[in-house]
Amino acid sequence: MSDLSQFQHPRFARMYERISAESERRGTAAHRDRALAGLAGRVIEVGAGNGMNFGHYPAEVTEVTAVEPEDRLRALAGRAAAAAPVPVRVVPGHAGALPFADGSFDAGVASLVLIVGTRSARLARRAVAGAAARRAAAVL
């Protein structure tokens, strides 16, 4: 794992924890349902935040590997993973240094995330296999 110190933003993490719950109640949940509908197989979620997507993955998803660099958000995502309807593994990391082989996943998700730089986006897409990479490219 690379050094994640540059990704630590505790004030933002505390704020995001509060506003994301309210946002979910005000309609973001429906957007998440639509965005994740149709996914199946192994999914990588880059920038999982506090895990708000986890409860919205369809049953056809066999595993989610959730990558989050920020310590507080990753801890919250770990708690959300325990309550998810599909298996979720939360790991430390960031889009610029994903520790997965090319084609390791069937789909990729980056929700409410700004992946800076074309290299980071390209690395994230490479982790997704075949035709799913084209769909991931639209999301990333």
Coordinates of N, CA, C and O in Angstrom, one line a residue:
M1 N 0.8 -1.2 0.0 CA 0.0 0.0 0.0 C 0.9 1.2 0.0 O 1.9 1.3 0.7
S2 N 0.5 2.2 -0.8 CA 1.2 3.5 -0.8 C 0.9 4.3 0.4 O -0.1 4.1 1.1
D3 N 1.7 5.4 0.6 CA 1.5 6.3 1.7 C 0.1 7.1 1.4 O -0.1 7.7 0.4
L4 N -0.8 7.0 2.4 CA -2.1 7.6 2.2 C -2.2 8.9 3.0 O -3.3 9.5 3.1
S5 N -1.1 9.4 3.6 CA -1.2 10.6 4.4 C -1.7 11.8 3.7 O -2.4 12.7 4.2
Q6 N -1.5 11.9 2.4 CA -2.0 13.1 1.6 C -3.5 13.0 1.4 O -4.1 14.0 1.0
F7 N -4.1 11.9 1.7 CA -5.5 11.7 1.5 C -6.3 11.9 2.8 O -7.5 11.7 2.9
Q8 N -5.6 12.3 3.9 CA -6.3 12.4 5.2 C -6.9 13.8 5.3 O -6.2 14.8 5.3
H9 N -8.2 13.8 5.5 CA -9.0 15.1 5.6 C -10.0 14.9 6.7 O -11.2 14.8 6.4
P10 N -9.6 14.9 7.9 CA -10.6 14.6 9.0 C -11.8 15.5 9.1 O -12.9 15.1 9.4
R11 N -11.6 16.8 8.9 CA -12.7 17.7 8.9 C -13.7 17.4 7.9 O -14.9 17.4 8.1
F12 N -13.2 17.2 6.7 CA -14.1 16.8 5.6 C -14.9 15.5 5.9 O -16.1 15.4 5.7
A13 N -14.1 14.5 6.4 CA -14.7 13.2 6.7 C -15.8 13.3 7.7 O -16.9 12.7 7.6
R14 N -15.6 14.1 8.8 CA -16.7 14.3 9.8 C -17.9 15.0 9.2 O -19.0 14.7 9.4
M15 N -17.7 16.0 8.3 CA -18.7 16.7 7.7 C -19.5 15.8 6.7 O -20.7 15.8 6.7
Y16 N -18.7 15.0 5.9 CA -19.4 14.2 5.0 C -20.2 13.1 5.7 O -21.3 12.7 5.2
E17 N -19.8 12.6 6.8 CA -20.5 11.6 7.5 C -21.9 12.2 7.9 O -22.9 11.5 7.7
R18 N -22.0 13.4 8.3 CA -23.3 14.0 8.6 C -24.1 14.3 7.4 O -25.3 14.0 7.4
I19 N -23.6 15.0 6.4 CA -24.4 15.4 5.3 C -24.8 14.3 4.4 O -25.8 14.4 3.7
S20 N -24.0 13.2 4.3 CA -24.4 12.1 3.4 C -25.6 11.4 3.9 O -26.4 10.9 3.1
A21 N -25.7 11.3 5.2 CA -26.9 10.6 5.8 C -28.2 11.5 5.5 O -29.2 10.9 5.1
E22 N -28.1 12.8 5.6 CA -29.2 13.6 5.3 C -29.5 13.6 3.8 O -30.7 13.5 3.3
S23 N -28.5 13.6 3.0 CA -28.6 13.5 1.5 C -29.3 12.2 1.1 O -30.2 12.2 0.2
E24 N -29.0 11.2 1.8 CA -29.6 9.9 1.5 C -31.1 9.9 1.7 O -31.9 9.4 0.9
R25 N -31.5 10.5 2.8 CA -32.9 10.7 3.1 C -33.6 11.6 2.1 O -34.8 11.4 1.9
R26 N -32.9 12.5 1.5 CA -33.5 13.5 0.7 C -33.5 13.1 -0.8 O -33.8 13.9 -1.7
G27 N -33.2 11.9 -1.1 CA -33.3 11.4 -2.5 C -32.1 10.8 -3.1 O -32.1 10.2 -4.2
T28 N -30.9 10.9 -2.5 CA -29.7 10.3 -3.0 C -29.8 8.8 -3.1 O -29.3 8.2 -4.0
A29 N -30.6 8.2 -2.2 CA -30.7 6.7 -2.2 C -31.3 6.3 -3.5 O -30.8 5.3 -4.1
A30 N -32.3 7.0 -4.0 CA -32.9 6.6 -5.3 C -31.9 6.7 -6.4 O -31.8 5.8 -7.3
H31 N -31.0 7.7 -6.4 CA -30.0 7.9 -7.4 C -29.0 6.7 -7.3 O -28.5 6.2 -8.3
R32 N -28.6 6.3 -6.1 CA -27.7 5.2 -5.9 C -28.3 3.9 -6.5 O -27.6 3.1 -7.2
D33 N -29.6 3.7 -6.2 CA -30.3 2.5 -6.7 C -30.2 2.5 -8.3 O -29.9 1.4 -8.9
R34 N -30.5 3.6 -8.9 CA -30.4 3.6 -10.4 C -29.0 3.4 -10.9 O -28.8 2.7 -11.9
A35 N -28.0 4.1 -10.3 CA -26.6 4.0 -10.7 C -26.1 2.6 -10.6 O -25.2 2.2 -11.5
L36 N -26.5 1.9 -9.6 CA -25.9 0.5 -9.4 C -26.7 -0.6 -10.0 O -26.2 -1.8 -10.0
A37 N -27.9 -0.3 -10.5 CA -28.7 -1.3 -11.1 C -28.0 -2.0 -12.3 O -27.4 -1.3 -13.0
G38 N -28.1 -3.3 -12.4 CA -27.5 -3.9 -13.5 C -26.1 -4.4 -13.3 O -25.6 -5.2 -14.1
L39 N -25.5 -4.1 -12.2 CA -24.2 -4.6 -11.9 C -24.3 -6.0 -11.5 O -25.2 -6.4 -10.9
A40 N -23.2 -6.8 -11.8 CA -23.1 -8.2 -11.4 C -21.7 -8.6 -11.3 O -20.8 -8.0 -11.8
G41 N -21.5 -9.7 -10.6 CA -20.1 -10.2 -10.4 C -19.3 -9.5 -9.4 O -19.8 -8.9 -8.4
R42 N -18.0 -9.4 -9.7 CA -17.0 -8.7 -8.8 C -17.0 -7.3 -9.2 O -16.7 -6.9 -10.3
V43 N -17.1 -6.4 -8.2 CA -17.2 -4.9 -8.4 C -16.1 -4.3 -7.6 O -15.9 -4.6 -6.4
I44 N -15.4 -3.4 -8.2 CA -14.4 -2.5 -7.4 C -15.1 -1.1 -7.3 O -15.6 -0.6 -8.3
E45 N -15.1 -0.6 -6.1 CA -15.6 0.7 -5.9 C -14.4 1.6 -5.4 O -13.9 1.3 -4.3
V46 N -14.1 2.5 -6.2 CA -12.9 3.4 -5.9 C -13.4 4.7 -5.3 O -14.3 5.4 -5.8
G47 N -12.9 5.0 -4.1 CA -13.4 6.1 -3.3 C -14.7 5.8 -2.6 O -15.7 6.5 -2.8
A48 N -14.8 4.8 -1.8 CA -16.0 4.3 -1.3 C -16.6 5.2 -0.2 O -17.7 5.1 0.2
G49 N -15.8 6.1 0.3 CA -16.2 7.0 1.3 C -16.7 6.3 2.5 O -16.0 5.4 3.0
N50 N -17.9 6.6 3.1 CA -18.4 6.0 4.3 C -19.3 4.8 4.0 O -19.9 4.2 4.9
G51 N -19.3 4.3 2.7 CA -20.0 3.1 2.4 C -21.4 3.2 2.1 O -22.2 2.3 2.1
M52 N -21.9 4.4 1.7 CA -23.3 4.7 1.5 C -23.8 3.9 0.3 O -25.0 3.5 0.3
N53 N -23.0 3.5 -0.6 CA -23.5 2.7 -1.8 C -23.7 1.2 -1.4 O -24.5 0.6 -2.1
F54 N -23.1 0.7 -0.4 CA -23.1 -0.7 -0.1 C -24.5 -1.3 0.0 O -24.8 -2.4 -0.5
G55 N -25.4 -0.6 0.6 CA -26.8 -1.1 0.7 C -27.6 -1.1 -0.5 O -28.7 -1.6 -0.6
H56 N -27.0 -0.6 -1.6 CA -27.8 -0.4 -2.9 C -27.3 -1.3 -4.0 O -27.9 -1.3 -5.1
Y57 N -26.3 -2.2 -3.7 CA -25.8 -3.1 -4.7 C -26.9 -4.2 -4.9 O -27.4 -4.7 -4.0
P58 N -27.1 -4.6 -6.2 CA -28.1 -5.6 -6.4 C -27.5 -7.0 -6.1 O -26.3 -7.2 -5.9
A59 N -28.4 -8.0 -5.9 CA -28.1 -9.3 -5.4 C -27.1 -10.0 -6.4 O -26.4 -10.9 -6.0
E60 N -27.1 -9.6 -7.6 CA -26.3 -10.2 -8.7 C -24.8 -9.9 -8.4 O -23.9 -10.5 -9.0
V61 N -24.5 -8.9 -7.6 CA -23.1 -8.6 -7.3 C -22.6 -9.7 -6.2 O -23.2 -9.9 -5.2
T62 N -21.5 -10.3 -6.6 CA -21.0 -11.4 -5.7 C -20.0 -10.9 -4.7 O -19.8 -11.6 -3.7
E63 N -19.4 -9.8 -5.0 CA -18.4 -9.2 -4.1 C -18.1 -7.8 -4.5 O -18.0 -7.5 -5.7
V64 N -17.9 -7.0 -3.5 CA -17.5 -5.6 -3.7 C -16.2 -5.4 -3.0 O -16.1 -5.7 -1.8
T65 N -15.2 -4.9 -3.7 CA -13.9 -4.5 -3.1 C -13.9 -3.0 -3.1 O -14.0 -2.4 -4.1
A66 N -14.0 -2.4 -1.9 CA -14.2 -1.0 -1.7 C -12.9 -0.4 -1.3 O -12.3 -0.7 -0.3
V67 N -12.3 0.5 -2.1 CA -11.1 1.2 -1.9 C -11.3 2.6 -1.4 O -12.0 3.4 -2.0
E68 N -10.7 2.9 -0.2 CA -10.9 4.2 0.4 C -9.6 4.7 1.0 O -9.1 4.0 1.9
P69 N -9.1 5.8 0.7 CA -7.8 6.3 1.3 C -7.9 7.0 2.6 O -7.0 6.9 3.4
E70 N -9.1 7.6 2.9 CA -9.2 8.4 4.1 C -9.6 7.5 5.3 O -10.5 6.8 5.3
D71 N -8.8 7.6 6.4 CA -8.9 6.7 7.5 C -10.3 6.7 8.2 O -10.9 5.6 8.4
R72 N -10.8 7.8 8.5 CA -12.1 7.9 9.1 C -13.2 7.3 8.2 O -14.1 6.6 8.7
L73 N -13.2 7.8 7.0 CA -14.2 7.3 6.1 C -14.1 5.8 5.9 O -15.1 5.1 5.8
R74 N -12.9 5.3 5.8 CA -12.7 3.8 5.6 C -13.2 3.1 6.8 O -13.8 2.0 6.7
A75 N -13.0 3.6 8.0 CA -13.6 2.9 9.2 C -15.1 2.9 9.2 O -15.7 1.9 9.5
L76 N -15.7 4.0 8.7 CA -17.2 4.0 8.6 C -17.6 3.0 7.5 O -18.7 2.4 7.7
A77 N -16.9 3.0 6.4 CA -17.2 2.0 5.4 C -17.1 0.6 5.9 O -17.9 -0.3 5.5
G78 N -16.2 0.3 6.7 CA -16.1 -1.0 7.3 C -17.3 -1.4 8.1 O -17.8 -2.5 8.0
R79 N -17.8 -0.4 8.9 CA -19.1 -0.7 9.6 C -20.3 -0.9 8.6 O -21.1 -1.8 8.8
A80 N -20.3 -0.1 7.6 CA -21.4 -0.2 6.6 C -21.3 -1.6 5.9 O -22.3 -2.2 5.5
A81 N -20.1 -2.0 5.7 CA -19.9 -3.3 5.0 C -20.5 -4.5 5.7 O -21.0 -5.4 5.2
A82 N -20.4 -4.4 7.1 CA -21.0 -5.5 7.9 C -22.5 -5.6 7.7 O -23.0 -6.7 7.9
A83 N -23.2 -4.5 7.4 CA -24.6 -4.5 7.2 C -25.1 -4.6 5.8 O -26.3 -4.7 5.5
A84 N -24.1 -4.7 4.8 CA -24.5 -4.8 3.4 C -25.1 -6.1 3.0 O -24.8 -7.1 3.6
P85 N -26.0 -6.0 2.0 CA -26.7 -7.2 1.5 C -25.8 -8.1 0.7 O -26.2 -9.2 0.3
V86 N -24.6 -7.6 0.3 CA -23.7 -8.4 -0.5 C -22.3 -8.3 0.2 O -22.1 -7.4 1.0
P87 N -21.4 -9.3 -0.1 CA -20.1 -9.3 0.6 C -19.3 -8.0 0.2 O -19.2 -7.8 -1.0
V88 N -18.8 -7.3 1.1 CA -18.0 -6.1 0.9 C -16.7 -6.2 1.7 O -16.7 -6.4 2.9
R89 N -15.6 -6.0 1.0 CA -14.3 -6.0 1.6 C -13.7 -4.6 1.4 O -13.6 -4.1 0.3
V90 N -13.5 -3.9 2.5 CA -13.0 -2.5 2.5 C -11.4 -2.5 2.7 O -10.9 -3.1 3.6
V91 N -10.7 -1.9 1.7 CA -9.3 -1.9 1.7 C -8.7 -0.5 1.6 O -9.4 0.4 1.0
P92 N -7.6 -0.2 2.2 CA -7.0 1.1 2.0 C -6.3 1.2 0.7 O -5.9 0.2 0.1
G93 N -6.4 2.4 0.1 CA -5.8 2.6 -1.2 C -6.4 3.8 -1.9 O -7.3 4.5 -1.4
H94 N -5.9 4.1 -3.1 CA -6.4 5.2 -3.9 C -6.3 4.8 -5.4 O -5.6 3.9 -5.8
A95 N -7.0 5.6 -6.2 CA -7.1 5.2 -7.7 C -5.7 5.2 -8.4 O -5.5 4.5 -9.3
G96 N -4.8 6.0 -7.9 CA -3.5 6.1 -8.6 C -2.5 4.9 -8.3 O -1.5 4.8 -8.9
A97 N -2.9 4.0 -7.4 CA -2.1 2.9 -7.0 C -2.9 1.7 -6.6 O -2.8 1.3 -5.4
L98 N -3.8 1.2 -7.4 CA -4.6 0.1 -7.1 C -3.8 -1.2 -7.1 O -3.1 -1.5 -8.1
P99 N -3.9 -2.0 -6.0 CA -3.1 -3.2 -5.9 C -3.8 -4.4 -6.5 O -3.8 -5.5 -5.9
F100 N -4.4 -4.3 -7.7 CA -5.1 -5.4 -8.3 C -4.6 -5.6 -9.7 O -4.3 -4.7 -10.4
A101 N -4.6 -6.9 -10.2 CA -4.2 -7.2 -11.5 C -5.3 -6.7 -12.5 O -6.5 -6.6 -12.2
D102 N -4.8 -6.4 -13.7 CA -5.8 -6.1 -14.8 C -6.8 -7.1 -14.9 O -6.6 -8.3 -14.9
G103 N -8.1 -6.7 -15.1 CA -9.2 -7.6 -15.3 C -9.7 -8.4 -14.1 O -10.4 -9.4 -14.2
S104 N -9.3 -7.9 -12.9 CA -9.7 -8.5 -11.7 C -11.2 -8.4 -11.4 O -11.7 -9.1 -10.6
F105 N -11.9 -7.4 -12.0 CA -13.2 -7.1 -11.6 C -14.1 -7.1 -12.9 O -13.7 -6.9 -14.0
D106 N -15.4 -7.3 -12.6 CA -16.4 -7.3 -13.7 C -17.0 -5.9 -14.0 O -17.5 -5.6 -15.0
A107 N -16.9 -5.1 -12.9 CA -17.5 -3.7 -13.0 C -16.7 -2.8 -12.1 O -16.2 -3.3 -11.1
G108 N -16.8 -1.5 -12.4 CA -16.2 -0.5 -11.5 C -17.1 0.6 -11.2 O -17.9 1.0 -12.0
V109 N -17.0 1.2 -10.0 CA -17.9 2.3 -9.5 C -17.0 3.3 -8.9 O -16.1 3.0 -8.1
A110 N -17.3 4.6 -9.3 CA -16.7 5.7 -8.7 C -17.8 6.7 -8.5 O -18.2 7.3 -9.5
S111 N -18.4 6.8 -7.3 CA -19.5 7.6 -7.1 C -19.2 8.8 -6.2 O -18.6 8.6 -5.1
L112 N -19.5 10.0 -6.7 CA -19.2 11.2 -5.9 C -17.7 11.4 -5.6 O -17.2 11.8 -4.6
V113 N -16.9 11.0 -6.6 CA -15.4 11.0 -6.5 C -14.8 11.7 -7.7 O -15.3 11.6 -8.8
L114 N -13.8 12.5 -7.4 CA -13.0 13.1 -8.4 C -11.7 12.4 -8.5 O -10.9 12.5 -7.6
I115 N -11.5 11.6 -9.6 CA -10.3 10.9 -9.8 C -9.4 11.9 -10.6 O -9.7 12.2 -11.7
V116 N -8.4 12.4 -9.9 CA -7.5 13.4 -10.6 C -6.5 12.7 -11.5 O -5.8 11.8 -11.1
G117 N -6.5 13.2 -12.7 CA -5.5 12.8 -13.7 C -5.9 11.6 -14.5 O -6.6 10.7 -14.0
T118 N -5.5 11.6 -15.7 CA -5.9 10.5 -16.6 C -5.2 9.2 -16.2 O -5.7 8.1 -16.4
R119 N -4.0 9.2 -15.6 CA -3.3 8.0 -15.2 C -4.1 7.3 -14.2 O -4.3 6.1 -14.3
S120 N -4.7 8.0 -13.2 CA -5.4 7.3 -12.1 C -6.7 6.7 -12.7 O -7.1 5.6 -12.4
A121 N -7.4 7.4 -13.6 CA -8.6 6.9 -14.2 C -8.3 5.6 -15.1 O -9.0 4.6 -15.0
R122 N -7.2 5.7 -15.8 CA -6.7 4.5 -16.6 C -6.4 3.3 -15.8 O -6.8 2.2 -16.1
L123 N -5.7 3.5 -14.6 CA -5.4 2.4 -13.7 C -6.7 1.8 -13.2 O -6.8 0.6 -13.0
A124 N -7.6 2.6 -12.8 CA -8.9 2.1 -12.3 C -9.6 1.3 -13.3 O -10.2 0.2 -13.0
R125 N -9.7 1.8 -14.6 CA -10.4 1.0 -15.6 C -9.7 -0.3 -15.9 O -10.4 -1.3 -16.2
R126 N -8.4 -0.3 -15.8 CA -7.6 -1.6 -16.1 C -8.0 -2.7 -15.2 O -7.9 -3.9 -15.5
A127 N -8.4 -2.4 -14.0 CA -8.8 -3.4 -13.0 C -10.1 -4.1 -13.4 O -10.4 -5.1 -12.8
V128 N -10.8 -3.5 -14.3 CA -12.1 -4.0 -14.7 C -12.0 -4.8 -16.0 O -11.3 -4.4 -17.0
A129 N -12.6 -6.0 -16.1 CA -12.4 -6.9 -17.2 C -13.3 -6.5 -18.4 O -14.4 -6.0 -18.3
G130 N -12.8 -6.8 -19.6 CA -13.5 -6.8 -20.9 C -14.5 -5.7 -21.1 O -14.3 -4.5 -21.0
A131 N -15.7 -6.1 -21.5 CA -16.8 -5.2 -21.9 C -17.2 -4.3 -20.7 O -17.6 -3.2 -20.9
A132 N -17.0 -4.9 -19.5 CA -17.4 -4.1 -18.3 C -16.5 -2.8 -18.2 O -16.9 -1.8 -17.6
A133 N -15.3 -2.9 -18.7 CA -14.4 -1.8 -18.7 C -14.9 -0.6 -19.4 O -14.7 0.5 -19.1
R134 N -15.7 -0.9 -20.5 CA -16.3 0.2 -21.3 C -17.3 0.9 -20.4 O -17.4 2.1 -20.4
R135 N -18.1 0.1 -19.7 CA -19.1 0.7 -18.8 C -18.4 1.5 -17.6 O -18.8 2.5 -17.3
A136 N -17.4 0.9 -17.1 CA -16.6 1.5 -16.0 C -16.1 2.9 -16.5 O -16.0 3.8 -15.7
A137 N -15.6 2.9 -17.8 CA -15.0 4.1 -18.3 C -16.1 5.3 -18.2 O -15.7 6.4 -18.0
A138 N -17.3 4.9 -18.5 CA -18.4 6.0 -18.4 C -18.6 6.4 -17.0 O -18.9 7.6 -16.8
V139 N -18.4 5.6 -16.0 CA -18.6 5.9 -14.6 C -17.4 6.7 -14.1 O -17.6 7.6 -13.4
L140 N -16.2 6.2 -14.4 CA -15.0 6.8 -13.9 C -14.7 8.1 -14.7 O -14.2 9.0 -14.3

